[in-house]
mmCIF file of C-alpha atoms and ligand atoms in Angstrom:
data_model
loop_
_atom_site.group_PDB
_atom_site.id
_atom_site.type_symbol
_atom_site.label_atom_id
_atom_site.label_comp_id
_atom_site.label_asym_id
_atom_site.label_seq_id
_atom_site.Cartn_x
_atom_site.Cartn_y
_atom_site.Cartn_z
ATOM 1 C CA MET O 1488 -0.078 0.257 -0.303
ATOM 2 C CA SER O 1489 1.603 3.295 -0.934
ATOM 3 C CA GLU O 1490 1.830 6.202 1.271
ATOM 4 C CA PHE O 1491 -1.007 7.882 0.115
ATOM 5 C CA SER O 1492 -3.621 4.950 0.596
ATOM 6 C CA LEU O 1493 -2.571 5.450 4.121
ATOM 7 C CA ILE O 1494 -2.815 9.005 4.095
ATOM 8 C CA TYR O 1495 -6.565 9.000 3.281
ATOM 9 C CA GLN O 1496 -7.574 5.864 5.794
ATOM 10 C CA HIS O 1497 -7.253 9.585 8.249
ATOM 11 C CA PHE O 1498 -10.676 10.291 6.095
ATOM 12 C CA GLN O 1499 -11.606 6.989 5.757
ATOM 13 C CA HIS O 1500 -14.210 7.157 9.019
ATOM 14 C CA CYS O 1501 -13.459 11.192 10.119
ATOM 15 C CA THR O 1502 -17.375 11.867 9.240
ATOM 16 C CA ARG O 1503 -20.829 10.198 9.652
ATOM 17 C CA LYS O 1504 -22.605 8.174 7.041
ATOM 18 C CA ASN O 1505 -25.316 9.358 4.923
ATOM 19 C CA PRO O 1506 -28.196 6.558 4.424
ATOM 20 C CA LEU O 1507 -27.524 8.197 1.461
ATOM 21 C CA THR O 1508 -24.149 6.830 0.663
ATOM 22 C CA GLN O 1509 -24.193 3.463 -1.164
ATOM 23 C CA VAL O 1510 -20.822 2.806 -1.479
ATOM 24 C CA GLY O 1511 -18.126 5.545 0.342
ATOM 25 C CA ILE O 1512 -14.176 5.977 0.604
ATOM 26 C CA GLY O 1513 -12.470 2.907 -0.327
ATOM 27 C CA ASP O 1514 -13.638 2.084 -4.213
ATOM 28 C CA ASP O 1515 -12.920 3.271 -7.455
ATOM 29 C CA CYS O 1516 -16.290 5.824 -7.056
ATOM 30 C CA ALA O 1517 -18.964 6.576 -3.936
ATOM 31 C CA ILE O 1518 -22.302 5.893 -4.932
ATOM 32 C CA SER O 1519 -25.122 7.794 -3.574
ATOM 33 C CA SER O 1520 -29.036 7.678 -3.811
ATOM 34 C CA MET O 1521 -30.795 11.380 -4.835
ATOM 35 C CA PRO O 1522 -34.293 12.379 -3.092
ATOM 36 C CA SER O 1523 -37.268 12.273 -4.159
ATOM 37 C CA ASP O 1524 -37.902 15.723 -6.256
ATOM 38 C CA CYS O 1525 -35.355 17.103 -5.777
ATOM 39 C CA GLU O 1526 -32.568 18.556 -8.074
ATOM 40 C CA LEU O 1527 -28.568 17.492 -6.818
ATOM 41 C CA VAL O 1528 -26.496 21.033 -7.226
ATOM 42 C CA SER O 1529 -22.231 20.873 -6.743
ATOM 43 C CA CYS O 1530 -19.432 23.368 -6.929
ATOM 44 C CA ILE O 1531 -15.586 22.951 -6.054
ATOM 45 C CA ASP O 1532 -13.689 25.448 -4.527
ATOM 46 C CA THR O 1533 -9.681 25.195 -4.324
ATOM 47 C CA LEU O 1534 -7.426 26.702 -1.900
ATOM 48 C CA VAL O 1535 -3.294 27.449 -2.740
ATOM 49 C CA ALA O 1536 -0.773 28.038 0.670
ATOM 50 C CA GLY O 1537 -0.117 31.091 0.305
ATOM 51 C CA ARG O 1538 -2.675 32.347 -2.445
ATOM 52 C CA HIS O 1539 -5.822 31.370 -0.454
ATOM 53 C CA PHE O 1540 -4.265 31.341 3.588
ATOM 54 C CA PRO O 1541 -1.425 32.521 4.447
ATOM 55 C CA LEU O 1542 1.379 30.310 4.776
ATOM 56 C CA SER O 1543 1.336 30.229 9.073
ATOM 57 C CA THR O 1544 -2.138 29.243 8.888
ATOM 58 C CA SER O 1545 -2.751 26.009 10.931
ATOM 59 C CA ALA O 1546 -3.932 22.417 9.908
ATOM 60 C CA TYR O 1547 -6.506 22.504 11.519
ATOM 61 C CA ALA O 1548 -7.677 26.128 10.434
ATOM 62 C CA ILE O 1549 -7.274 24.341 6.587
ATOM 63 C CA GLY O 1550 -8.917 21.492 6.824
ATOM 64 C CA TYR O 1551 -11.790 23.521 8.077
ATOM 65 C CA LYS O 1552 -11.833 26.086 5.765
ATOM 66 C CA SER O 1553 -11.321 24.180 2.500
ATOM 67 C CA VAL O 1554 -14.767 22.763 3.782
ATOM 68 C CA ALA O 1555 -16.332 25.687 4.683
ATOM 69 C CA VAL O 1556 -15.939 27.880 1.576
ATOM 70 C CA ASN O 1557 -17.946 25.307 -0.700
ATOM 71 C CA LEU O 1558 -20.723 25.015 1.830
ATOM 72 C CA SER O 1559 -21.152 28.143 1.934
ATOM 73 C CA ASP O 1560 -21.717 28.301 -1.952
ATOM 74 C CA LEU O 1561 -24.217 25.249 -1.366
ATOM 75 C CA ALA O 1562 -25.970 27.903 1.266
ATOM 76 C CA ALA O 1563 -25.786 30.854 -1.830
ATOM 77 C CA MET O 1564 -28.157 28.510 -3.424
ATOM 78 C CA GLY O 1565 -30.557 27.656 -0.713
ATOM 79 C CA ALA O 1566 -29.102 23.792 -0.753
ATOM 80 C CA THR O 1567 -28.912 21.335 2.098
ATOM 81 C CA PRO O 1568 -25.438 19.909 1.761
ATOM 82 C CA TYR O 1569 -25.204 16.394 1.493
ATOM 83 C CA ALA O 1570 -21.172 15.404 1.341
ATOM 84 C CA ILE O 1571 -17.848 16.394 0.173
ATOM 85 C CA LEU O 1572 -15.102 14.979 -2.127
ATOM 86 C CA LEU O 1573 -11.443 16.163 -0.802
ATOM 87 C CA SER O 1574 -8.812 16.264 -3.051
ATOM 88 C CA ILE O 1575 -5.764 16.823 -1.313
ATOM 89 C CA SER O 1576 -1.799 17.093 -3.196
ATOM 90 C CA LEU O 1577 0.645 17.639 -0.041
ATOM 91 C CA PRO O 1578 4.360 18.712 -0.377
ATOM 92 C CA ALA O 1579 6.088 15.145 1.801
ATOM 93 C CA LYS O 1580 7.451 17.100 4.308
ATOM 94 C CA LEU O 1581 3.754 17.742 5.666
ATOM 95 C CA ALA O 1582 2.907 13.689 5.282
ATOM 96 C CA HIS O 1583 2.740 12.611 9.024
ATOM 97 C CA ASP O 1584 0.475 12.481 11.481
ATOM 98 C CA ASP O 1585 1.630 15.510 12.761
ATOM 99 C CA TRP O 1586 0.102 17.844 10.336
ATOM 100 C CA LEU O 1587 -2.515 14.804 8.661
ATOM 101 C CA LYS O 1588 -4.146 14.645 12.893
ATOM 102 C CA PRO O 1589 -5.558 18.054 12.852
ATOM 103 C CA PHE O 1590 -6.012 18.523 9.037
ATOM 104 C CA ALA O 1591 -8.236 15.592 9.006
ATOM 105 C CA GLN O 1592 -9.374 16.716 11.715
ATOM 106 C CA GLY O 1593 -10.553 20.396 10.881
ATOM 107 C CA ILE O 1594 -12.805 19.143 8.231
ATOM 108 C CA ALA O 1595 -14.345 16.219 10.263
ATOM 109 C CA ASP O 1596 -15.594 19.227 12.870
ATOM 110 C CA ILE O 1597 -16.867 21.325 10.637
ATOM 111 C CA CYS O 1598 -18.599 17.882 8.137
ATOM 112 C CA ASN O 1599 -19.808 16.679 11.218
ATOM 113 C CA ARG O 1600 -21.726 20.145 12.262
ATOM 114 C CA PHE O 1601 -23.319 20.252 9.191
ATOM 115 C CA ASP O 1602 -24.247 16.869 8.394
ATOM 116 C CA VAL O 1603 -21.792 16.101 5.911
ATOM 117 C CA GLU O 1604 -20.556 13.141 4.932
ATOM 118 C CA LEU O 1605 -16.950 12.804 3.221
ATOM 119 C CA ILE O 1606 -17.262 9.887 0.420
ATOM 120 C CA GLY O 1607 -14.185 10.249 -1.507
ATOM 121 C CA GLY O 1608 -11.414 11.536 -2.282
ATOM 122 C CA ASP O 1609 -7.928 11.967 -4.729
ATOM 123 C CA THR O 1610 -3.991 12.430 -2.785
ATOM 124 C CA THR O 1611 -1.036 13.189 -4.962
ATOM 125 C CA GLN O 1612 2.107 14.603 -3.721
ATOM 126 C CA SER O 1613 2.987 18.214 -4.505
ATOM 127 C CA ASN O 1614 5.239 20.979 -3.955
ATOM 128 C CA THR O 1615 2.785 23.352 -3.212
ATOM 129 C CA LEU O 1616 0.021 22.148 -0.666
ATOM 130 C CA THR O 1617 -3.476 23.117 -2.438
ATOM 131 C CA ILE O 1618 -6.558 21.534 -1.216
ATOM 132 C CA SER O 1619 -9.746 20.724 -3.487
ATOM 133 C CA VAL O 1620 -13.478 19.803 -1.915
ATOM 134 C CA THR O 1621 -16.068 19.259 -4.423
ATOM 135 C CA ALA O 1622 -19.647 19.717 -2.820
ATOM 136 C CA LEU O 1623 -22.482 17.997 -3.435
ATOM 137 C CA GLY O 1624 -25.726 19.218 -2.355
ATOM 138 C CA PHE O 1625 -29.611 18.576 -2.275
ATOM 139 C CA VAL O 1626 -32.871 21.036 -3.355
ATOM 140 C CA PRO O 1627 -36.163 20.972 -3.699
ATOM 141 C CA SER O 1628 -37.065 20.627 -7.453
ATOM 142 C CA GLY O 1629 -37.528 24.192 -8.515
ATOM 143 C CA GLN O 1630 -36.439 26.142 -5.340
ATOM 144 C CA ALA O 1631 -32.688 27.278 -6.088
ATOM 145 C CA ILE O 1632 -31.922 30.672 -5.060
ATOM 146 C CA THR O 1633 -29.632 31.807 -7.866
ATOM 147 C CA ARG O 1634 -28.273 35.385 -8.527
ATOM 148 C CA ARG O 1635 -30.532 36.310 -11.902
ATOM 149 C CA GLY O 1636 -33.304 36.879 -9.691
ATOM 150 C CA ALA O 1637 -33.142 40.164 -8.249
ATOM 151 C CA LYS O 1638 -36.069 42.773 -8.964
ATOM 152 C CA VAL O 1639 -36.721 46.191 -8.561
ATOM 153 C CA GLY O 1640 -37.672 47.287 -5.276
ATOM 154 C CA ASP O 1641 -36.685 44.613 -3.338
ATOM 155 C CA ILE O 1642 -34.073 45.462 -0.284
ATOM 156 C CA ILE O 1643 -30.376 44.526 -0.281
ATOM 157 C CA CYS O 1644 -29.414 42.452 3.023
ATOM 158 C CA VAL O 1645 -26.234 40.623 3.969
ATOM 159 C CA SER O 1646 -26.724 38.051 7.011
ATOM 160 C CA GLY O 1647 -23.829 39.578 9.183
ATOM 161 C CA GLU O 1648 -20.506 41.288 9.738
ATOM 162 C CA ILE O 1649 -18.568 42.354 6.388
ATOM 163 C CA GLY O 1650 -15.094 43.251 6.531
ATOM 164 C CA SER O 1651 -13.642 41.730 9.738
ATOM 165 C CA ALA O 1652 -11.675 38.571 7.381
ATOM 166 C CA SER O 1653 -10.252 40.692 5.629
ATOM 167 C CA PHE O 1654 -8.983 42.771 8.124
ATOM 168 C CA ALA O 1655 -7.329 39.850 9.825
ATOM 169 C CA LEU O 1656 -5.647 38.413 7.200
ATOM 170 C CA GLN O 1657 -4.219 42.560 6.853
ATOM 171 C CA GLN O 1658 -2.410 41.943 10.187
ATOM 172 C CA ILE O 1659 -1.016 38.225 9.291
ATOM 173 C CA LEU O 1660 0.195 38.932 6.131
ATOM 174 C CA HIS O 1661 2.106 42.234 7.699
ATOM 175 C CA ALA O 1662 3.045 40.092 10.871
ATOM 176 C CA GLU O 1663 4.125 37.188 8.595
ATOM 177 C CA LYS O 1664 6.335 40.207 6.642
ATOM 178 C CA SER O 1665 7.954 41.646 9.569
ATOM 179 C CA GLU O 1666 8.945 37.772 10.580
ATOM 180 C CA ARG O 1667 10.548 37.252 7.455
ATOM 181 C CA HIS O 1668 12.328 39.868 8.106
ATOM 182 C CA ASN O 1669 13.521 38.954 11.260
ATOM 183 C CA ILE O 1670 11.682 42.382 12.892
ATOM 184 C CA ALA O 1671 10.814 41.670 16.719
ATOM 185 C CA LEU O 1672 8.515 39.946 16.739
ATOM 186 C CA GLN O 1673 7.620 37.534 19.238
ATOM 187 C CA PRO O 1674 6.281 33.709 17.941
ATOM 188 C CA ILE O 1675 2.919 33.873 19.682
ATOM 189 C CA ALA O 1676 1.911 36.984 17.648
ATOM 190 C CA LEU O 1677 0.419 35.060 14.894
ATOM 191 C CA GLN O 1678 -1.826 33.932 17.473
ATOM 192 C CA GLN O 1679 -2.961 37.613 18.900
ATOM 193 C CA ILE O 1680 -4.668 38.716 15.294
ATOM 194 C CA ALA O 1681 -7.787 40.583 16.318
ATOM 195 C CA LEU O 1682 -11.056 38.912 14.257
ATOM 196 C CA GLN O 1683 -8.716 35.972 13.070
ATOM 197 C CA PRO O 1684 -11.063 32.871 13.824
ATOM 198 C CA ALA O 1685 -13.280 35.185 11.374
ATOM 199 C CA LEU O 1686 -10.546 34.609 8.371
ATOM 200 C CA ASP O 1687 -9.773 30.998 9.770
ATOM 201 C CA LEU O 1688 -13.446 29.614 10.860
ATOM 202 C CA PRO O 1689 -15.738 30.813 8.835
ATOM 203 C CA VAL O 1690 -19.471 29.820 9.438
ATOM 204 C CA PRO O 1691 -21.118 28.862 6.279
ATOM 205 C CA GLN O 1692 -24.247 30.048 6.481
ATOM 206 C CA VAL O 1693 -26.253 26.535 6.088
ATOM 207 C CA GLU O 1694 -29.375 26.722 7.899
ATOM 208 C CA LEU O 1695 -30.103 30.392 6.662
ATOM 209 C CA GLY O 1696 -30.085 29.688 3.177
ATOM 210 C CA GLN O 1697 -32.207 27.056 3.175
ATOM 211 C CA LYS O 1698 -34.823 29.536 5.491
ATOM 212 C CA LEU O 1699 -34.720 31.909 2.913
ATOM 213 C CA ARG O 1700 -35.947 29.486 0.157
ATOM 214 C CA GLY O 1701 -38.961 30.885 -0.894
ATOM 215 C CA PHE O 1702 -38.693 34.440 0.593
ATOM 216 C CA ALA O 1703 -34.557 35.671 -1.484
ATOM 217 C CA HIS O 1704 -34.850 36.755 -5.116
ATOM 218 C CA SER O 1705 -31.336 36.069 -5.870
ATOM 219 C CA MET O 1706 -28.652 35.815 -3.486
ATOM 220 C CA ILE O 1707 -24.969 35.122 -3.550
ATOM 221 C CA ASP O 1708 -22.315 34.569 -1.159
ATOM 222 C CA ILE O 1709 -19.134 37.217 -0.227
ATOM 223 C CA SER O 1710 -16.004 35.808 -1.041
ATOM 224 C CA ASP O 1711 -14.325 38.341 -2.729
ATOM 225 C CA GLY O 1712 -15.955 41.197 -1.213
ATOM 226 C CA LEU O 1713 -18.995 42.609 -0.990
ATOM 227 C CA GLY O 1714 -18.496 45.499 -3.639
ATOM 228 C CA GLN O 1715 -17.362 42.829 -6.664
ATOM 229 C CA ASP O 1716 -19.839 40.127 -5.178
ATOM 230 C CA LEU O 1717 -23.334 42.323 -5.275
ATOM 231 C CA GLY O 1718 -22.108 43.169 -8.514
ATOM 232 C CA HIS O 1719 -21.800 39.823 -9.911
ATOM 233 C CA ILE O 1720 -26.094 39.779 -8.751
ATOM 234 C CA LEU O 1721 -26.293 43.145 -10.527
ATOM 235 C CA THR O 1722 -24.866 41.843 -13.587
ATOM 236 C CA ALA O 1723 -27.266 38.655 -13.516
ATOM 237 C CA SER O 1724 -30.353 40.456 -12.937
ATOM 238 C CA GLN O 1725 -29.374 43.396 -14.954
ATOM 239 C CA VAL O 1726 -30.648 46.099 -12.167
ATOM 240 C CA GLY O 1727 -28.675 47.946 -10.159
ATOM 241 C CA ALA O 1728 -28.255 48.761 -6.872
ATOM 242 C CA VAL O 1729 -27.952 51.767 -4.135
ATOM 243 C CA VAL O 1730 -26.066 50.367 -1.411
ATOM 244 C CA ASP O 1731 -24.954 53.273 2.033
ATOM 245 C CA LEU O 1732 -22.079 52.553 3.221
ATOM 246 C CA ALA O 1733 -23.183 53.248 6.797
ATOM 247 C CA SER O 1734 -26.248 50.218 7.246
ATOM 248 C CA ILE O 1735 -22.822 47.580 6.611
ATOM 249 C CA PRO O 1736 -23.018 45.410 10.029
ATOM 250 C CA THR O 1737 -19.587 46.609 11.074
ATOM 251 C CA HIS O 1738 -17.049 44.637 13.724
ATOM 252 C CA PRO O 1739 -15.936 47.259 16.781
ATOM 253 C CA ARG O 1740 -12.705 46.610 15.706
ATOM 254 C CA LEU O 1741 -13.148 47.886 12.343
ATOM 255 C CA GLN O 1742 -15.849 50.100 13.502
ATOM 256 C CA ALA O 1743 -12.847 52.201 14.924
ATOM 257 C CA LEU O 1744 -10.780 52.506 11.568
ATOM 258 C CA PRO O 1745 -10.874 55.223 9.029
ATOM 259 C CA ASN O 1746 -13.865 55.323 6.935
ATOM 260 C CA THR O 1747 -11.456 54.033 3.908
ATOM 261 C CA ASP O 1748 -9.423 51.634 5.376
ATOM 262 C CA LYS O 1749 -13.212 50.327 6.686
ATOM 263 C CA TRP O 1750 -14.662 50.296 2.996
ATOM 264 C CA GLN O 1751 -11.505 48.542 1.769
ATOM 265 C CA HIS O 1752 -12.066 45.432 3.375
ATOM 266 C CA GLN O 1753 -15.739 45.962 3.053
ATOM 267 C CA LEU O 1754 -16.279 46.275 -0.248
ATOM 268 C CA ASN O 1755 -12.846 45.356 -1.743
ATOM 269 C CA GLY O 1756 -11.341 42.479 0.615
ATOM 270 C CA GLY O 1757 -12.365 38.587 0.101
ATOM 271 C CA ASP O 1758 -13.537 35.991 2.863
ATOM 272 C CA ASP O 1759 -16.473 36.950 4.518
ATOM 273 C CA TYR O 1760 -18.499 34.038 3.718
ATOM 274 C CA GLN O 1761 -21.628 36.170 4.346
ATOM 275 C CA LEU O 1762 -24.603 35.886 2.289
ATOM 276 C CA CYS O 1763 -25.661 39.006 0.347
ATOM 277 C CA PHE O 1764 -29.501 38.500 -0.580
ATOM 278 C CA THR O 1765 -32.731 40.683 -2.006
ATOM 279 C CA MET O 1766 -36.068 40.612 -1.303
ATOM 280 C CA SER O 1767 -39.513 42.049 -1.753
ATOM 281 C CA GLU O 1768 -39.603 44.925 1.066
ATOM 282 C CA GLN O 1769 -43.032 42.940 2.556
ATOM 283 C CA ASN O 1770 -40.520 39.182 2.374
ATOM 284 C CA PHE O 1771 -38.239 41.650 4.504
ATOM 285 C CA VAL O 1772 -40.596 42.661 6.737
ATOM 286 C CA LYS O 1773 -41.951 39.000 7.526
ATOM 287 C CA PHE O 1774 -37.811 37.617 7.256
ATOM 288 C CA ASN O 1775 -37.066 39.959 10.360
ATOM 289 C CA GLN O 1776 -39.699 39.658 12.426
ATOM 290 C CA GLN O 1777 -37.944 35.413 13.116
ATOM 291 C CA PHE O 1778 -34.191 35.956 11.931
ATOM 292 C CA SER O 1779 -33.567 39.450 12.582
ATOM 293 C CA ASP O 1780 -30.036 38.158 14.068
ATOM 294 C CA LYS O 1781 -29.426 36.795 10.209
ATOM 295 C CA ILE O 1782 -30.897 39.482 7.758
ATOM 296 C CA PHE O 1783 -29.614 43.612 7.825
ATOM 297 C CA ALA O 1784 -30.587 45.901 5.325
ATOM 298 C CA ILE O 1785 -28.245 47.756 3.542
ATOM 299 C CA GLY O 1786 -30.180 48.983 0.056
ATOM 300 C CA LYS O 1787 -32.422 48.742 -2.729
ATOM 301 C CA ILE O 1788 -31.853 47.684 -6.070
ATOM 302 C CA VAL O 1789 -33.190 50.255 -8.353
ATOM 303 C CA THR O 1790 -33.322 50.087 -12.663
ATOM 304 C CA GLU O 1791 -30.235 51.753 -13.416
ATOM 305 C CA ASN O 1792 -27.286 49.401 -13.757
ATOM 306 C CA GLY O 1793 -24.307 49.825 -11.552
ATOM 307 C CA LEU O 1794 -23.515 50.214 -7.915
ATOM 308 C CA ARG O 1795 -23.768 53.739 -6.224
ATOM 309 C CA LEU O 1796 -22.640 54.182 -2.840
ATOM 310 C CA THR O 1797 -24.222 56.683 -0.317
ATOM 311 C CA TYR O 1798 -23.001 56.911 3.861
ATOM 312 C CA ASN O 1799 -25.591 58.446 5.371
ATOM 313 C CA ASN O 1800 -27.685 59.079 2.477
ATOM 314 C CA GLN O 1801 -24.505 61.793 0.539
ATOM 315 C CA PRO O 1802 -22.792 60.177 -2.418
ATOM 316 C CA ILE O 1803 -19.716 58.817 -2.226
ATOM 317 C CA GLU O 1804 -17.232 57.904 -5.177
ATOM 318 C CA PHE O 1805 -15.068 54.399 -4.446
ATOM 319 C CA SER O 1806 -13.246 52.275 -6.173
ATOM 320 C CA ILE O 1807 -14.941 48.747 -6.619
ATOM 321 C CA THR O 1808 -11.431 46.480 -7.332
ATOM 322 C CA GLY O 1809 -12.669 43.296 -5.702
ATOM 323 C CA TYR O 1810 -9.961 39.938 -4.861
ATOM 324 C CA GLN O 1811 -8.798 40.321 -8.204
ATOM 325 C CA HIS O 1812 -7.525 36.614 -9.121
ATOM 326 C CA PHE O 1813 -4.915 37.055 -11.985
HETATM 327 P P1 LIG B 389 -8.338 5.335 -7.622
HETATM 328 O O1 LIG B 389 -6.461 4.847 -7.595
HETATM 329 O O2 LIG B 389 -8.797 4.054 -7.539
HETATM 330 O O3 LIG B 389 -8.779 6.476 -7.728
HETATM 331 P P2 LIG B 389 -7.068 5.220 -4.899
HETATM 332 O O4 LIG B 389 -6.386 4.854 -4.684
HETATM 333 O O5 LIG B 389 -6.440 6.788 -4.310
HETATM 334 O O6 LIG B 389 -7.931 5.193 -5.581
HETATM 335 O O7 LIG B 389 -8.441 5.718 -3.598
HETATM 336 C C1 LIG B 389 -9.082 5.344 -2.991
HETATM 337 C C2 LIG B 389 -10.344 5.085 -1.880
HETATM 338 O O8 LIG B 389 -9.624 5.875 -1.038
HETATM 339 C C3 LIG B 389 -11.109 5.662 -3.155
HETATM 340 O O9 LIG B 389 -12.158 5.866 -2.319
HETATM 341 C C4 LIG B 389 -10.819 7.773 -2.844
HETATM 342 O O10 LIG B 389 -12.546 8.157 -2.910
HETATM 343 C C5 LIG B 389 -10.419 7.720 -1.088
HETATM 344 N N1 LIG B 389 -9.965 8.356 -1.114
HETATM 345 C C6 LIG B 389 -8.364 9.107 -1.837
HETATM 346 N N2 LIG B 389 -7.457 9.992 -1.195
HETATM 347 C C7 LIG B 389 -8.676 10.767 -0.276
HETATM 348 C C8 LIG B 389 -8.841 11.713 0.155
HETATM 349 N N3 LIG B 389 -8.034 13.135 0.208
HETATM 350 N N4 LIG B 389 -10.343 12.313 1.101
HETATM 351 C C9 LIG B 389 -11.054 10.920 1.656
HETATM 352 N N5 LIG B 389 -10.923 9.813 0.403
HETATM 353 C C10 LIG B 389 -10.026 9.221 -0.502
HETATM 354 MG MG1 LIG B 390 -9.805 2.839 -9.094
#
């Protein structure tokens, strides 16, 4: 048995078995039954070390986050997650229990929290640590929430604080750089990063996404910055928006920053994994009565294309760049 066949045994029993799974890890493919009257919803996201997470990220957080970002995509469609497939390209220096155990634990913890089963994967060696997760979920036929359905007059909402992860990332990259330059920095400094859990351990809005079926006209998860991701809804729906920056939920640590820094994190920083969605004013009132801690109105859908920003109702110019992949 190869070293890598041994590695996948770390994952063989780390998640609870779902009754839909007929054959899980151990054969050439997994076999799953489909629930009746449902559509399959699937996505894949790849995380490359040093590009999608800082090199100092813990093995646990890398495992956790590689699943979380995919469950966030399923949440953004209103889907119920079912299973994941996990592809690992691993540098030889990490192919030992001290790294693999916490990595597998991060995967197991988030999967078990959201009742997701690991049904298969692939393991190879590579110089750069790269984790690719495919997530599968189900949605009652015809009820998925896409980016395409925003209507003029809709209220634009987000599910929680925006910009915290980007703020944490900025501090971590700064700390990593200082360490490389050997500027006096204690080893514990990386653990003292404000809002680091928002970056390392984002909570995918899985329950909320499903509750929004029948309420929201359009939805996206915020991975590349609110400005760019809301822009995707506007383009797909062929509408425009007015967003008031003062109404975006903001952590007190971020709130203390100068406005332009704060807006940079919120509009152009990535990795929030909150949901952004639109719904009629009537539905907003209804939904807000039940789930007021998960729905924050930040603006309105309008006819005129593009995104217009205001701050306490005064027009603001701010350049939307978003996370640049290339
Ligand atoms: P094959 O050579 O037929 O592709 P592998 O030896 O790669 O099979 O994998 C054997 C089994 O282990 C398969 O069921 C596969 O899904 C599972 N597996 C391999 N790597 C992983 C992993 N990283 N996570 C979960 N399952 C894995
Ligand atoms: Mg095979």
